[in-house]
Structures are given as C-alpha cells and as structure tokens.
Short mmCIF file of C-alpha atoms in Angstrom, two decimals:
data_model
loop_
_atom_site.label_atom_id
_atom_site.label_comp_id
_atom_site.label_asym_id
_atom_site.label_seq_id
_atom_site.Cartn_x
_atom_site.Cartn_y
_atom_site.Cartn_z
CA UNK V 991 -60.28 72.96 -57.50
CA UNK V 992 -58.39 71.65 -54.49
CA UNK V 993 -57.56 73.95 -51.58
CA UNK V 994 -55.00 73.09 -48.94
CA UNK V 995 -55.34 74.47 -45.42
CA UNK V 996 -52.51 74.37 -42.89
CA UNK V 997 -53.41 74.92 -39.26
CA UNK V 998 -56.63 73.46 -37.85
CA UNK V 999 -56.80 75.24 -34.51
CA UNK V 1000 -59.58 77.67 -33.62
CA UNK V 1001 -59.36 80.03 -36.60
CA UNK V 1002 -58.22 77.29 -38.99
CA UNK V 1003 -61.21 75.12 -38.10
CA UNK V 1004 -63.48 78.10 -38.67
CA UNK V 1005 -61.94 78.76 -42.10
CA UNK V 1006 -62.12 75.10 -43.09
CA UNK V 1007 -65.80 74.97 -42.16
CA UNK V 1008 -66.47 78.11 -44.18
CA UNK V 1009 -64.71 76.66 -47.22
CA UNK V 1010 -66.55 73.36 -46.87
CA UNK V 1011 -69.86 75.23 -47.14
CA UNK V 1012 -68.86 76.90 -50.43
CA UNK V 1013 -69.70 74.85 -53.49
CA UNK V 1014 -67.14 76.68 -55.63
CA UNK V 1015 -64.28 75.88 -53.25
CA UNK V 1016 -63.98 72.29 -54.45
CA UNK V 1017 -62.26 69.76 -52.18
CA UNK V 1018 -60.26 70.45 -49.02
CA UNK V 1019 -56.95 68.99 -47.91
CA UNK V 1020 -56.15 69.72 -44.25
CA UNK V 1021 -52.88 69.55 -42.34
CA UNK V 1022 -51.69 70.48 -38.87
CA UNK V 1023 -48.66 70.07 -36.64
CA UNK V 1024 -51.02 67.78 -34.73
CA UNK V 1025 -52.14 65.26 -37.40
CA UNK V 1026 -54.87 63.85 -35.16
CA UNK V 1027 -56.50 67.26 -34.87
CA UNK V 1028 -56.50 67.67 -38.65
CA UNK V 1029 -57.95 64.17 -39.03
CA UNK V 1030 -60.81 64.87 -36.62
CA UNK V 1031 -61.75 68.05 -38.47
CA UNK V 1032 -61.49 66.33 -41.85
CA UNK V 1033 -63.84 63.57 -40.69
CA UNK V 1034 -66.37 66.15 -39.54
CA UNK V 1035 -66.23 68.15 -42.78
CA UNK V 1036 -65.85 65.36 -45.29
CA UNK V 1037 -62.39 66.65 -46.22
CA UNK V 1038 -59.06 64.85 -46.57
CA UNK V 1039 -56.42 64.99 -43.82
CA UNK V 1040 -52.74 64.92 -44.73
CA UNK V 1041 -50.43 63.05 -42.34
CA UNK V 1042 -47.89 65.91 -42.48
CA UNK V 1043 -47.76 69.52 -43.61
CA UNK V 1044 -45.28 68.46 -46.28
CA UNK V 1045 -47.97 66.32 -47.91
CA UNK V 1046 -50.01 69.43 -48.71
CA UNK V 1047 -47.34 70.37 -51.20
CA UNK V 1048 -46.38 66.93 -52.48
CA UNK V 1049 -49.97 65.82 -53.04
CA UNK V 1050 -50.67 69.03 -54.94
CA UNK V 1051 -53.25 71.77 -54.38
CA UNK V 1052 -54.49 74.74 -56.42
CA UNK V 1053 -54.38 77.25 -53.55
CA UNK V 1054 -53.30 77.44 -49.93
CA UNK V 1055 -54.88 78.83 -46.76
CA UNK V 1056 -52.38 79.51 -43.96
CA UNK V 1057 -53.97 79.56 -40.52
CA UNK V 1058 -51.32 77.97 -38.33
CA UNK V 1059 -49.37 79.68 -35.53
CA UNK V 1060 -47.86 83.04 -36.49
CA UNK V 1061 -44.26 81.85 -36.55
CA UNK V 1062 -45.08 79.47 -39.41
CA UNK V 1063 -46.77 81.98 -41.71
CA UNK V 1064 -43.76 83.50 -43.46
CA UNK V 1065 -42.09 80.27 -44.60
CA UNK V 1066 -45.37 78.79 -45.84
CA UNK V 1067 -46.32 81.91 -47.78
CA UNK V 1068 -42.90 82.09 -49.45
CA UNK V 1069 -42.93 78.39 -50.32
CA UNK V 1070 -46.43 78.65 -51.78
CA UNK V 1071 -45.81 81.67 -54.00
CA UNK V 1072 -42.54 80.22 -55.24
CA UNK V 1073 -44.58 77.19 -56.27
CA UNK V 1074 -47.16 79.32 -58.06
CA UNK V 1075 -49.93 78.85 -55.48
CA UNK V 1076 -52.33 81.68 -54.57
CA UNK V 1077 -52.26 82.11 -50.78
CA UNK V 1078 -54.71 83.32 -48.17
CA UNK V 1079 -52.84 84.06 -44.94
CA UNK V 1080 -54.20 85.05 -41.58
CA UNK V 1081 -52.53 88.18 -40.31
CA UNK V 1082 -49.75 88.76 -39.56
CA UNK V 1083 -47.71 87.46 -42.44
CA UNK V 1084 -44.67 87.56 -40.14
CA UNK V 1085 -43.94 88.43 -36.49
CA UNK V 1086 -42.09 91.70 -37.20
CA UNK V 1087 -41.85 94.42 -39.83
CA UNK V 1088 -38.48 93.42 -41.30
CA UNK V 1089 -39.61 89.84 -41.89
CA UNK V 1090 -42.93 91.07 -43.26
CA UNK V 1091 -41.11 93.22 -45.81
CA UNK V 1092 -38.89 90.29 -46.77
CA UNK V 1093 -41.93 88.08 -47.37
CA UNK V 1094 -43.70 90.72 -49.45
CA UNK V 1095 -40.58 91.16 -51.57
CA UNK V 1096 -40.57 87.40 -52.17
CA UNK V 1097 -44.23 87.56 -53.20
CA UNK V 1098 -43.50 90.39 -55.63
CA UNK V 1099 -40.43 88.64 -57.03
CA UNK V 1100 -42.42 85.47 -57.65
CA UNK V 1101 -45.36 87.38 -59.12
CA UNK V 1102 -47.42 85.64 -56.46
CA UNK V 1103 -50.96 86.18 -55.22
CA UNK V 1104 -51.34 86.84 -51.49
CA UNK V 1105 -54.56 87.82 -49.70
CA UNK V 1106 -54.21 88.90 -46.07
CA UNK V 1107 -56.94 88.21 -43.53
CA UNK V 1108 -58.43 91.59 -42.63
CA UNK V 1109 -62.01 90.36 -42.27
CA UNK V 1110 -63.56 93.65 -41.16
CA UNK V 1111 -63.43 94.78 -44.80
CA UNK V 1112 -66.29 92.33 -45.35
CA UNK V 1113 -68.44 93.39 -42.37
CA UNK V 1114 -71.76 95.01 -43.32
CA UNK V 1115 -71.41 97.83 -40.78
CA UNK V 1116 -67.93 98.88 -41.88
CA UNK V 1117 -68.89 98.59 -45.54
CA UNK V 1118 -71.85 100.94 -45.01
CA UNK V 1119 -69.66 103.35 -43.04
CA UNK V 1120 -67.18 103.46 -45.90
CA UNK V 1121 -69.94 104.18 -48.40
CA UNK V 1122 -71.37 106.99 -46.30
CA UNK V 1123 -68.00 108.62 -45.67
CA UNK V 1124 -66.93 108.36 -49.31
CA UNK V 1125 -70.29 109.73 -50.51
CA UNK V 1126 -69.87 112.89 -48.45
CA UNK V 1127 -72.95 112.20 -46.33
CA UNK V 1128 -71.07 113.14 -43.16
CA UNK V 1129 -69.50 116.25 -44.61
CA UNK V 1130 -65.90 116.98 -43.71
CA UNK V 1131 -64.78 114.23 -41.36
CA UNK V 1132 -63.10 115.67 -38.27
CA UNK V 1133 -63.09 112.91 -35.63
CA UNK V 1134 -62.90 109.12 -35.64
CA UNK V 1135 -63.05 106.91 -32.55
CA UNK V 1136 -62.31 103.17 -32.60
CA UNK V 1137 -62.27 100.55 -29.89
CA UNK V 1138 -61.54 96.84 -29.75
CA UNK V 1139 -62.08 95.12 -26.41
CA UNK V 1140 -61.65 91.41 -25.75
CA UNK V 1141 -63.69 89.88 -22.93
CA UNK V 1142 -60.78 87.99 -21.36
CA UNK V 1143 -57.00 87.83 -21.71
CA UNK V 1144 -55.37 85.18 -23.90
CA UNK V 1145 -52.96 82.68 -22.39
CA UNK V 1146 -49.32 83.41 -21.62
CA UNK V 1147 -48.08 81.22 -24.49
CA UNK V 1148 -50.15 83.20 -26.98
CA UNK V 1149 -48.98 86.55 -25.62
CA UNK V 1150 -45.32 85.63 -26.01
CA UNK V 1151 -45.74 85.18 -29.78
CA UNK V 1152 -48.63 87.56 -30.56
CA UNK V 1153 -46.49 90.60 -31.35
CA UNK V 1154 -48.31 92.75 -28.81
CA UNK V 1155 -51.66 94.48 -28.53
CA UNK V 1156 -51.05 96.99 -31.34
CA UNK V 1157 -49.78 94.45 -33.88
CA UNK V 1158 -52.14 91.63 -32.97
CA UNK V 1159 -55.37 93.44 -32.18
CA UNK V 1160 -55.52 97.16 -32.98
CA UNK V 1161 -54.02 96.58 -36.42
CA UNK V 1162 -57.59 95.76 -37.49
CA UNK V 1163 -58.74 99.19 -36.32
CA UNK V 1164 -55.88 100.86 -38.17
CA UNK V 1165 -56.82 99.00 -41.34
CA UNK V 1166 -60.42 100.18 -40.95
CA UNK V 1167 -59.36 103.78 -40.41
CA UNK V 1168 -57.60 103.73 -43.77
CA UNK V 1169 -60.20 101.64 -45.58
CA UNK V 1170 -63.21 103.63 -44.41
CA UNK V 1171 -61.78 107.16 -44.61
CA UNK V 1172 -59.54 106.78 -47.67
CA UNK V 1173 -56.73 108.62 -45.89
CA UNK V 1174 -53.32 107.61 -44.57
CA UNK V 1175 -51.99 107.95 -41.03
CA UNK V 1176 -49.28 110.60 -40.93
CA UNK V 1177 -48.43 110.52 -37.21
CA UNK V 1178 -49.17 108.54 -34.04
CA UNK V 1179 -48.77 108.94 -30.32
CA UNK V 1180 -49.43 105.81 -28.30
CA UNK V 1181 -49.33 104.63 -24.72
CA UNK V 1182 -50.32 101.51 -22.83
CA UNK V 1183 -50.86 99.99 -19.42
CA UNK V 1184 -49.71 96.61 -18.09
CA UNK V 1185 -51.53 97.00 -14.77
CA UNK V 1186 -53.65 93.90 -15.40
CA UNK V 1187 -52.62 90.24 -15.14
CA UNK V 1188 -48.85 89.64 -14.65
CA UNK V 1189 -48.63 87.63 -17.88
CA UNK V 1190 -48.64 90.89 -19.88
CA UNK V 1191 -45.65 92.32 -18.04
CA UNK V 1192 -43.85 88.99 -18.38
CA UNK V 1193 -44.42 89.08 -22.16
CA UNK V 1194 -43.38 92.73 -22.47
CA UNK V 1195 -46.90 93.56 -23.62
CA UNK V 1196 -49.74 95.76 -22.37
CA UNK V 1197 -53.30 94.73 -21.56
CA UNK V 1198 -54.79 98.15 -22.39
CA UNK V 1199 -53.66 100.65 -25.02
CA UNK V 1200 -54.58 104.02 -26.48
CA UNK V 1201 -53.33 105.89 -29.51
CA UNK V 1202 -54.01 109.24 -31.12
CA UNK V 1203 -53.57 109.16 -34.90
CA UNK V 1204 -53.43 112.15 -37.22
CA UNK V 1205 -54.54 111.49 -40.79
CA UNK V 1206 -53.02 113.18 -43.80
CA UNK V 1207 -56.04 115.52 -44.11
CA UNK V 1208 -55.93 116.56 -40.45
CA UNK V 1209 -58.68 114.23 -39.19
CA UNK V 1210 -58.01 113.10 -35.62
CA UNK V 1211 -58.45 109.47 -34.59
CA UNK V 1212 -58.48 107.96 -31.12
CA UNK V 1213 -57.99 104.20 -30.95
CA UNK V 1214 -58.30 102.23 -27.73
CA UNK V 1215 -58.05 98.55 -26.98
CA UNK V 1216 -58.01 96.15 -24.06
CA UNK V 1217 -57.79 92.43 -23.35
CA UNK V 1218 -59.79 92.76 -20.11
CA UNK V 1219 -63.35 93.79 -21.01
CA UNK V 1220 -65.43 91.52 -18.81
CA UNK V 1221 -68.74 92.83 -20.21
CA UNK V 1222 -68.11 91.08 -23.54
CA UNK V 1223 -66.49 91.50 -26.95
CA UNK V 1224 -66.81 95.12 -28.06
CA UNK V 1225 -65.69 96.44 -31.45
CA UNK V 1226 -66.96 99.84 -32.55
CA UNK V 1227 -66.04 102.70 -34.85
CA UNK V 1228 -67.57 106.16 -34.60
CA UNK V 1229 -67.13 108.72 -37.36
CA UNK V 1230 -68.11 112.36 -36.84
CA UNK V 1231 -68.34 114.95 -39.61
CA UNK V 1232 -69.63 118.47 -39.98
CA UNK V 1233 -73.01 117.18 -41.22
CA UNK V 1234 -73.62 113.94 -39.35
CA UNK V 1235 -72.07 111.14 -37.29
CA UNK V 1236 -72.41 107.36 -37.44
CA UNK V 1237 -71.34 104.28 -35.50
CA UNK V 1238 -70.51 100.71 -36.48
CA UNK V 1239 -70.76 97.86 -34.01
CA UNK V 1240 -73.64 99.42 -32.10
CA UNK V 1241 -76.54 96.96 -31.77
CA UNK V 1242 -78.54 95.03 -29.18
CA UNK V 1243 -75.51 92.82 -28.48
CA UNK V 1244 -72.99 95.60 -27.85
CA UNK V 1245 -71.71 95.02 -24.30
CA UNK V 1246 -72.27 98.49 -22.92
CA UNK V 1247 -74.98 99.79 -20.59
CA UNK V 1248 -76.46 103.28 -20.52
CA UNK V 1249 -76.84 105.13 -17.21
CA UNK V 1250 -79.52 107.42 -18.63
CA UNK V 1251 -83.08 106.90 -17.30
CA UNK V 1252 -84.42 106.59 -20.85
CA UNK V 1253 -81.38 104.90 -22.34
CA UNK V 1254 -81.46 101.55 -24.15
CA UNK V 1255 -81.43 98.41 -22.00
CA UNK V 1256 -78.17 96.48 -21.55
CA UNK V 1257 -77.46 93.62 -23.94
CA UNK V 1258 -78.99 90.36 -22.77
CA UNK V 1259 -76.62 88.33 -24.95
CA UNK V 1260 -73.43 90.33 -25.52
CA UNK V 1261 -70.95 89.21 -28.16
CA UNK V 1262 -68.71 86.49 -26.74
CA UNK V 1263 -65.77 86.86 -29.13
CA UNK V 1264 -64.49 87.80 -32.56
CA UNK V 1265 -65.48 84.58 -34.33
CA UNK V 1266 -69.12 85.06 -33.34
CA UNK V 1267 -69.18 88.81 -33.99
CA UNK V 1268 -67.52 88.61 -37.40
CA UNK V 1269 -68.74 85.19 -38.59
CA UNK V 1270 -70.44 86.56 -41.76
CA UNK V 1271 -67.36 88.64 -42.57
CA UNK V 1272 -65.09 85.60 -42.29
CA UNK V 1273 -67.40 83.68 -44.63
CA UNK V 1274 -67.35 86.53 -47.16
CA UNK V 1275 -63.57 86.85 -46.89
CA UNK V 1276 -63.01 83.21 -47.83
CA UNK V 1277 -65.61 83.45 -50.61
CA UNK V 1278 -63.62 86.37 -52.03
CA UNK V 1279 -60.46 84.25 -51.92
CA UNK V 1280 -62.18 81.44 -53.81
CA UNK V 1281 -63.28 83.92 -56.47
CA UNK V 1282 -59.73 85.27 -56.63
CA UNK V 1283 -58.30 81.79 -57.16
CA UNK V 1284 -60.87 81.07 -59.85
CA UNK V 1285 -59.98 84.30 -61.64
CA UNK V 1286 -63.45 85.72 -61.02
CA UNK V 1287 -62.66 88.62 -58.70
CA UNK V 1288 -59.98 91.07 -57.54
CA UNK V 1289 -57.72 90.71 -54.53
CA UNK V 1290 -59.56 92.54 -51.72
CA UNK V 1291 -56.49 92.94 -49.49
CA UNK V 1292 -53.10 92.09 -50.92
CA UNK V 1293 -49.86 92.22 -48.96
CA UNK V 1294 -48.95 95.76 -49.95
CA UNK V 1295 -52.40 97.04 -48.98
CA UNK V 1296 -52.19 95.29 -45.61
CA UNK V 1297 -48.67 96.62 -45.01
CA UNK V 1298 -49.92 100.17 -44.40
CA UNK V 1299 -51.90 99.11 -41.31
CA UNK V 1300 -49.01 96.96 -40.10
CA UNK V 1301 -46.66 99.94 -40.29
CA UNK V 1302 -49.12 102.05 -38.24
CA UNK V 1303 -49.16 99.30 -35.59
CA UNK V 1304 -45.35 99.24 -35.60
CA UNK V 1305 -45.28 103.02 -35.23
CA UNK V 1306 -47.61 102.79 -32.23
CA UNK V 1307 -45.40 100.18 -30.56
CA UNK V 1308 -42.35 102.38 -31.14
CA UNK V 1309 -44.21 105.39 -29.79
CA UNK V 1310 -45.23 103.48 -26.66
CA UNK V 1311 -41.69 102.31 -25.98
CA UNK V 1312 -39.98 105.62 -26.67
CA UNK V 1313 -42.78 107.88 -25.37
CA UNK V 1314 -42.80 110.15 -28.42
CA UNK V 1315 -44.73 110.98 -31.55
CA UNK V 1316 -43.82 108.73 -34.46
CA UNK V 1317 -44.52 109.07 -38.17
CA UNK V 1318 -44.99 105.74 -39.99
CA UNK V 1319 -42.74 107.26 -42.65
CA UNK V 1320 -39.83 106.77 -40.21
CA UNK V 1321 -40.17 103.00 -40.55
CA UNK V 1322 -38.77 100.76 -43.30
CA UNK V 1323 -40.97 100.26 -46.36
CA UNK V 1324 -40.90 98.27 -49.58
#
C-alpha cells in the first residue's frame, strides 16, 4: 500500500511520523507547497518526497492524507474521491458550512470514503467516559461541562483563516458532547470576548468563548474555551449524573492549582499543547484510517458524522454575532 500525504507542516509532520511507524501503512509519498520542507521530512522518515502536489496524483497512491492549510482541504478531498481514493482529512473539510456541505455531497455522489480528523474519539479518557455514560453508571445525566484552553494565542495569519474559536477549537468539544452522551444538541446560546491581543479583533474572532448547549433529552452543557491560558494546555470534560460524576483530562499534568490546604499539588510539567496531550489518540486515529483503507475496519468518523459538530459550531458563531438562541436545525443540512 502507498499512502500520499499533502501538507508537511506541524500536524502533517506528526501524521507522517505516525504513519511511518505503522508497518501496515506501507510506503509514504509526501508533498507540500514548500517542496524543500517535504524533502527534509521524507529524508528523516525514509519516505519519498514529490516535487509538487500534482505528483501525488500522477505517481499514484492508494489513499490520501490531507493535512495542508485549511483553504486547500476541499479541492483535494473532492479530487481524491473522484479518483476513487480513500481520504483522511484534518478538520475542517472546508472553511464554511456551505462549502462543507458541497464537499460532502461530492463525496456521496462519488461513493467516496472520507474520514475526518476528530482525534479525541481515540483518547482513552473520553472512550472510558463514553462507556460509563452509555452503561448507565452515572444515572440520568443532567450536566456536562467542557473546556479547551490553549496556552498561547496563534499568529495573526492563522487566525485570519482558522474560521474562529468555535469552528477551529470548540468543535472538538461539541463532537465529544455528542459522541460521549449519544444525544444531539437542540439549542445553543453563545458569547465571546475579544479583550485579549488585538489580533483577535482584527480577525473578527474572539480569544475567549462560552456557550450553553441544550441536548435533545434536556441535559445542559456548558462549553468554554480560550486561546490565552498561560498555565498550559487544558482540555477537560466533566459529566454529572444522578448517581455519580466523572472527569476526563484530570491528571498530574492538568494545568490547574487547588487553593485548598489539602488539595493536590500543582502540575510540575503541565501539558504544553494538543500534539503532546493527544499524541496516542493521533496515532490511533491514523491506525484506524490504515485499517479502513485495507478494508479491515469501519470508518470511525465519516463526513456526515462530523457534520453534526460542525453545525453546532456554526450555530454558536451565529448566536454570538446575533446575540440570540440558535437551533442547529435553522442551518443548512445535507
């Protein structure tokens, strides 16, 4: 098997390294808008570098991993599925909802295989939380709290094309709310603050956000996020039921300190970022894609499944702008 990977920046390099460690993945063909960067990574991994992105298709591969800048995702996914290639694509598949729907319609029309990169579905903590909730161990679930906090803001160039804090960051929390609880979001109310670095206001984005979600069974969810959490990278989910409550992301590296005299000590080595925190999940995600390509496993997160979380993120952005409650059902769908 020969897998092509387009985009050898930070996340692309991580994915290529993960694939290179998997015996079943076969050989790797790497390409990037910067050919020299792809060549350096190929030399390090023992892979093959293509001089152009076009060569990925003309040389021929059995599957494609898309990890380039967001604006390139849609065209590459469509081209791949039209050519019969299974595709793994980092989220988002497109910068906005209308383009996302257009891409997913192309995938369906071509009978294509698309796996979206929602890596938290492969994290041990979230997987255990899902099992406990679905088993009834917590009793009736009444409250869910999620948070995603980055230790430092991204650059201005990234912010201009990221799609905003809800679409780029909290979409992972929204996916986990659905995946863990088994329920859909029926309504959102969201707000945000751009009181931090000026680059957020210049990009029309917010550096800190909060949303209250109501699930279809009445469970209430509060989701918060920020780009300015100097203590470290903090991703947690708390689920409270009538019988018990649990937390994911709470360990000796969680960047939070207790003020209680007998509380746990602060983390001596807090998580630095998402690649470190979710490294095993990223590995498992790519292993699942390899199994999918080989016909040995199901698709763990196809485009339609990922769309539900994307529509919640879009509803939150609409709610923030218009300062009102929004039902995802108001938004376009397939």
